[in-house]
Short mmCIF file of C-alpha atoms in Angstrom, two decimals:
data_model
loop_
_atom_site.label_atom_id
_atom_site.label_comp_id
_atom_site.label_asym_id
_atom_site.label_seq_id
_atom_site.Cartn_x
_atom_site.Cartn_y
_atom_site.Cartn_z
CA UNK V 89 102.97 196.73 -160.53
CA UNK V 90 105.30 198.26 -157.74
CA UNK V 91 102.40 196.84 -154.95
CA UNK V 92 101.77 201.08 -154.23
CA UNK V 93 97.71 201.94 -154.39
CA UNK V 94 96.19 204.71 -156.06
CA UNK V 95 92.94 206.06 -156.24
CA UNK V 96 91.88 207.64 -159.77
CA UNK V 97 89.04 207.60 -161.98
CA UNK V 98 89.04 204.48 -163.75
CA UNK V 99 89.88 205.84 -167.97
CA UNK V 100 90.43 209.33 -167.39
CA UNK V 101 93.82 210.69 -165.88
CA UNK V 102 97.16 209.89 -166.06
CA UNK V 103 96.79 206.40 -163.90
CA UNK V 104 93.09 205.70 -164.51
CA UNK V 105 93.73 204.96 -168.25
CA UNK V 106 95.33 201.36 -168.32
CA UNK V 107 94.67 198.28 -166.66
CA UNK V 108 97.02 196.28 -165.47
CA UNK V 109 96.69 192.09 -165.57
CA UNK V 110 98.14 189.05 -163.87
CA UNK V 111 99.93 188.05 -166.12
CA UNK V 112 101.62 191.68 -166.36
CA UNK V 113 100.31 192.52 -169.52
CA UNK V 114 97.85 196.04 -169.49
CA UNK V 115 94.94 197.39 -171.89
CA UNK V 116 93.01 200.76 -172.52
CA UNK V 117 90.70 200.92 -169.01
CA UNK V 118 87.00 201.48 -169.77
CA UNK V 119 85.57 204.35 -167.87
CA UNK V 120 82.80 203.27 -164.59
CA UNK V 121 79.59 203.06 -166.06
CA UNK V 122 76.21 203.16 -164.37
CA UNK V 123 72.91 203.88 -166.41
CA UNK V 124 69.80 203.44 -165.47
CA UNK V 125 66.71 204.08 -168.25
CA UNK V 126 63.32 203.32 -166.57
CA UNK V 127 59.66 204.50 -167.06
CA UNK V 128 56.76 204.61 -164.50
CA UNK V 129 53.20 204.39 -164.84
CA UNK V 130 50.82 205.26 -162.21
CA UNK V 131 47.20 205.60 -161.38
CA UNK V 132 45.70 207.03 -158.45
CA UNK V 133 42.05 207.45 -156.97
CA UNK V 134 41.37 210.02 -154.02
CA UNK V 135 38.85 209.08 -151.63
CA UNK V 136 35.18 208.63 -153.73
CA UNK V 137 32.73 206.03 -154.05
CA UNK V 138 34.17 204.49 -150.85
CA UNK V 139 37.55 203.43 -152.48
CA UNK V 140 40.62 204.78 -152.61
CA UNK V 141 43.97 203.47 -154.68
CA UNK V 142 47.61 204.09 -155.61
CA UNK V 143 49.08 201.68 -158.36
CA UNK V 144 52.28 201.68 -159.75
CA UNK V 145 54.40 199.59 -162.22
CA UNK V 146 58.19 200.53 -163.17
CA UNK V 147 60.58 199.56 -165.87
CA UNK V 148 64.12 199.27 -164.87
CA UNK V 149 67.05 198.47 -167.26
CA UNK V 150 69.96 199.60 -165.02
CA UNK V 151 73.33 198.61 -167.16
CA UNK V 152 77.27 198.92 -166.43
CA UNK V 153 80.37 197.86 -165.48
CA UNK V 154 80.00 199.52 -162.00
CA UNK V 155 77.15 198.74 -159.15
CA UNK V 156 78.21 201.60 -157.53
CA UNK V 157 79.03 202.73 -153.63
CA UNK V 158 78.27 199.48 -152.69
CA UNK V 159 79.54 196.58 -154.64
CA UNK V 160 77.05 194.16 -154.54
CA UNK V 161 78.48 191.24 -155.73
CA UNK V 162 81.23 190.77 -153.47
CA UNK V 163 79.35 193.26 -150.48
CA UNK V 164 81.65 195.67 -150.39
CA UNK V 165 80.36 198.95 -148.68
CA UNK V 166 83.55 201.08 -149.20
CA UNK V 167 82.24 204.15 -151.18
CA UNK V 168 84.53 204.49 -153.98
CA UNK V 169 86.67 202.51 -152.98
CA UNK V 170 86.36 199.02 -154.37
CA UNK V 171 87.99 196.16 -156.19
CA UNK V 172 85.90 196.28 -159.62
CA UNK V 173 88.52 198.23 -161.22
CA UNK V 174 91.86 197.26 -159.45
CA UNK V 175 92.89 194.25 -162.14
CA UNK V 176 92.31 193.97 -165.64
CA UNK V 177 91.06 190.57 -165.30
CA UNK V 178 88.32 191.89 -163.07
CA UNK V 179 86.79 193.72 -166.01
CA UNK V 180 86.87 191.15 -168.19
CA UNK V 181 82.53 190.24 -168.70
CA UNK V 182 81.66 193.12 -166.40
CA UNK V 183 79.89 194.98 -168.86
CA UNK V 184 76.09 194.24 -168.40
CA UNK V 185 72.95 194.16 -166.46
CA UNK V 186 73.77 195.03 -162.84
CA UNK V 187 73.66 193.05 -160.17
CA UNK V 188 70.48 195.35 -158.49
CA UNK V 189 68.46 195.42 -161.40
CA UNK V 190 65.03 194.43 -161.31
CA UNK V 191 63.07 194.58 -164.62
CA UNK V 192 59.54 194.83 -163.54
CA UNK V 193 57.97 196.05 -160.37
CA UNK V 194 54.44 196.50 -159.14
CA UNK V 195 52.67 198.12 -156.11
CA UNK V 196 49.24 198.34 -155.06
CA UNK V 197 47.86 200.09 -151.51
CA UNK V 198 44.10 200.79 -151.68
CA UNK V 199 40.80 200.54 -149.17
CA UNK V 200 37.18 200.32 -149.44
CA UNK V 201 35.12 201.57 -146.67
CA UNK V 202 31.81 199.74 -146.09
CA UNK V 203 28.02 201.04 -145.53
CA UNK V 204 28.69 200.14 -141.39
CA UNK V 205 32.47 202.08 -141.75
CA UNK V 206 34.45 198.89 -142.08
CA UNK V 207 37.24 200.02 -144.19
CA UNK V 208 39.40 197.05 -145.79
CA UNK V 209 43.25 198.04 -146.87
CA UNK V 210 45.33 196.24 -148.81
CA UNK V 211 49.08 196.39 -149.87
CA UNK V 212 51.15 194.15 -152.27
CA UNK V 213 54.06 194.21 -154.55
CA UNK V 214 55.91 192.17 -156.80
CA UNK V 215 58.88 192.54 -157.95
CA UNK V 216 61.18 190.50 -160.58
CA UNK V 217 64.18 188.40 -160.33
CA UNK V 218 67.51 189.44 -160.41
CA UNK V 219 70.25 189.09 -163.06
CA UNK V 220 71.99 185.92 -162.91
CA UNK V 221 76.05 185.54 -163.08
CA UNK V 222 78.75 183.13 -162.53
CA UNK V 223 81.51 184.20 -160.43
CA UNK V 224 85.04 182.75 -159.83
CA UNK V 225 87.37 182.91 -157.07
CA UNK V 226 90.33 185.12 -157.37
CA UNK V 227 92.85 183.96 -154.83
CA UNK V 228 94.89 187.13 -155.09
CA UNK V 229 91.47 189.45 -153.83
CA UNK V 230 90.30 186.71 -151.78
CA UNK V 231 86.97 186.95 -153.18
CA UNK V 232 84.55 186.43 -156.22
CA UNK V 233 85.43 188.77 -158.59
CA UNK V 234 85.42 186.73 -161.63
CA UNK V 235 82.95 187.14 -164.37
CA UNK V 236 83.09 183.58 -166.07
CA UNK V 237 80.46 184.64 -168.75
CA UNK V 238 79.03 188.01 -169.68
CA UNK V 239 77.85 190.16 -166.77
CA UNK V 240 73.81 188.64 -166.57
CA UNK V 241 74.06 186.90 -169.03
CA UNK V 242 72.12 183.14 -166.97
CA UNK V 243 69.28 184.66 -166.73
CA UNK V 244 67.06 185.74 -164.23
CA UNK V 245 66.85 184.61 -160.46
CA UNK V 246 63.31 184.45 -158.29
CA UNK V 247 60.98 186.83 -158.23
CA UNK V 248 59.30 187.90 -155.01
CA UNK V 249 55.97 189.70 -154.05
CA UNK V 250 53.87 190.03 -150.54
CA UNK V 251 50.43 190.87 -149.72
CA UNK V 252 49.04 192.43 -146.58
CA UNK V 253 45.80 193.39 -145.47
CA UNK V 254 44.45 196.12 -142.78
CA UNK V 255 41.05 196.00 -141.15
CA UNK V 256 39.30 199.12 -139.22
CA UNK V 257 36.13 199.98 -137.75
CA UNK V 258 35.01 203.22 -135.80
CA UNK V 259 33.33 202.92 -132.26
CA UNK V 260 31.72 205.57 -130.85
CA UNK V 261 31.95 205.18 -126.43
CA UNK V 262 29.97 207.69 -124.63
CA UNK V 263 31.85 210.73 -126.03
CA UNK V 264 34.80 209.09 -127.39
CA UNK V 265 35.59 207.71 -130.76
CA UNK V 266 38.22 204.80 -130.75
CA UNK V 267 38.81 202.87 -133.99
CA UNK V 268 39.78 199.00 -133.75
CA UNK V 269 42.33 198.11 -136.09
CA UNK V 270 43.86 194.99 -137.38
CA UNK V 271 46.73 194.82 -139.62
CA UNK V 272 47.95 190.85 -141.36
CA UNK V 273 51.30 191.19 -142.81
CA UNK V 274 52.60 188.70 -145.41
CA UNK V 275 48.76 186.88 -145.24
CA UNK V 276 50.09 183.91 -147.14
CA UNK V 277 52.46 183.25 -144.83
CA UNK V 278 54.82 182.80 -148.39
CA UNK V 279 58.19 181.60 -147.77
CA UNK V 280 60.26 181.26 -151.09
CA UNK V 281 63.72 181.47 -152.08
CA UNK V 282 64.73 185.39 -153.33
CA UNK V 283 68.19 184.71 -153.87
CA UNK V 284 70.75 182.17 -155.00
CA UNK V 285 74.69 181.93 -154.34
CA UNK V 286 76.44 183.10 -157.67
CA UNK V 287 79.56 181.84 -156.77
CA UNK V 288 80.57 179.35 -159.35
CA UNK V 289 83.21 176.99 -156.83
CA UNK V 290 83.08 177.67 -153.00
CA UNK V 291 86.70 175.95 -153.09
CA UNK V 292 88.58 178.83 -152.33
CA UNK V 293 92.10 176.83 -152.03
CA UNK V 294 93.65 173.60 -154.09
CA UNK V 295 95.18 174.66 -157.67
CA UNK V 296 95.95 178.55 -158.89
CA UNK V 297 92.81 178.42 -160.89
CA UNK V 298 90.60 178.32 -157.73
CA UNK V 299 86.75 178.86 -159.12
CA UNK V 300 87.75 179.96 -162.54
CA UNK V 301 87.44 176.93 -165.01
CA UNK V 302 90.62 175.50 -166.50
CA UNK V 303 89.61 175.66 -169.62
CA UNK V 304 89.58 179.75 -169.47
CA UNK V 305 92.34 180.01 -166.48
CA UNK V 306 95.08 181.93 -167.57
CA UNK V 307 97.96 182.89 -165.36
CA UNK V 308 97.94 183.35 -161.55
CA UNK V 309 94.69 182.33 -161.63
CA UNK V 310 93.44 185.50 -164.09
CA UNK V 311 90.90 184.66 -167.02
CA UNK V 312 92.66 183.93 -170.01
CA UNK V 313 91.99 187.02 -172.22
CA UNK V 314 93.35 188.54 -175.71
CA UNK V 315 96.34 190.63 -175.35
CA UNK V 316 95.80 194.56 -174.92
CA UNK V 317 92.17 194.32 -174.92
CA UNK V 318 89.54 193.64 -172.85
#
């Protein structure tokens, strides 16, 4: 309110406790959140029979109101020292699945060696898409820090996966052993959208609402919200 910064813990402290929004009016400030519950499976196979493998497939539900040192959304790489928290109206929709969250992911590296020593390799992932959000234009942070619907809550974007492949063989040369080795990266030559532009209005000028939809602009260009509460 006085234009002076502070840096606190956002709902804990003196300062850290209430948000302040556009519109001047304040409510109890949430603490950062940040949790991330995931399980791994994995199955390996040492070097037997001519193969060798290492699989692995990981569930992910990483939820919050925070995406952490690096803000994501809005790439901002100032550890602990972002904009998620500075406005009330920022917070508004921010609870959810985070912006880095990837539900499902799979890798694969294994090989199989030959009768004549020609050992095949081959490595591939795939990964699912991220969460999918809507964000408006604030003209007073000069960015998109607007949650116009419930943090994730559109779905989820692309997913994305690769496949590469490796190729050896042994030579023996009068006393010397050399191995010839060929290594294909990305064999399907796939090229495929991995991420789309959130950003519900590029507009960043014309009327105070900028990106943020009449219908749910409030003052200053703030999301209309219910007094004292976020």
């Amino acid at each position: 309110q006085t234009g002076a910064f502070a840096i606190v813990n956002p709902g804990e402290g003196t300062l850290g406790r209430t948000s302040y929004f556009f519109d001047g009016s304040s409510a109890p400030t949430p603490k950062a959140s940040r949790t991330n519950s995931s399980f791994e499976l994995t199955a390996r196979q040492r070097f037997s029979r001519n193969c060798q493998f290492l699989a692995s497939y990981v569930f992910s539900n990483l939820e919050g109101n925070h995406d952490g040192i690096y803000q994501n959304y809005t790439n901002t790489l100032d550890p602990n020292f972002n904009i998620a928290f500075d406005q009330g109206d920022f917070l508004v929709n921010s609870q959810g699945p985070l912006t880095a969250e990837r539900k499902h992911q799979f890798k694969l590296d294994g090989s199989y060696q030959f009768q004549r020593r020609l050992t095949l390799g081959v490595s591939t992932w795939y990964f699912s898409g991220l969460p999918l959000n809507a964000y408006g234009y604030s003209p007073d942070s000069i960015n998109w820090t607007y949650f116009l619907v419930p943090r994730g809550s559109l779905g989820r974007g692309p997913s994305d996966w690769e496949t590469s492949f490796h190729l050896s063989f042994p030579l023996t040369v009068a006393h010397a052993r050399l191995t010839v080795m060929a290594d294909a990266f990305n064999v399907f030559d796939r090229q495929a959208i991995t991420q789309l532009d959130e950003r519900y209005n590029l507009s960043s000028d014309g009327d105070a609402c900028a990106g943020v939809p009449s219908g749910i602009c409030g003052s200053n260009g703030g999301i209309r919200h219910r007094p004292g509460s976020l």
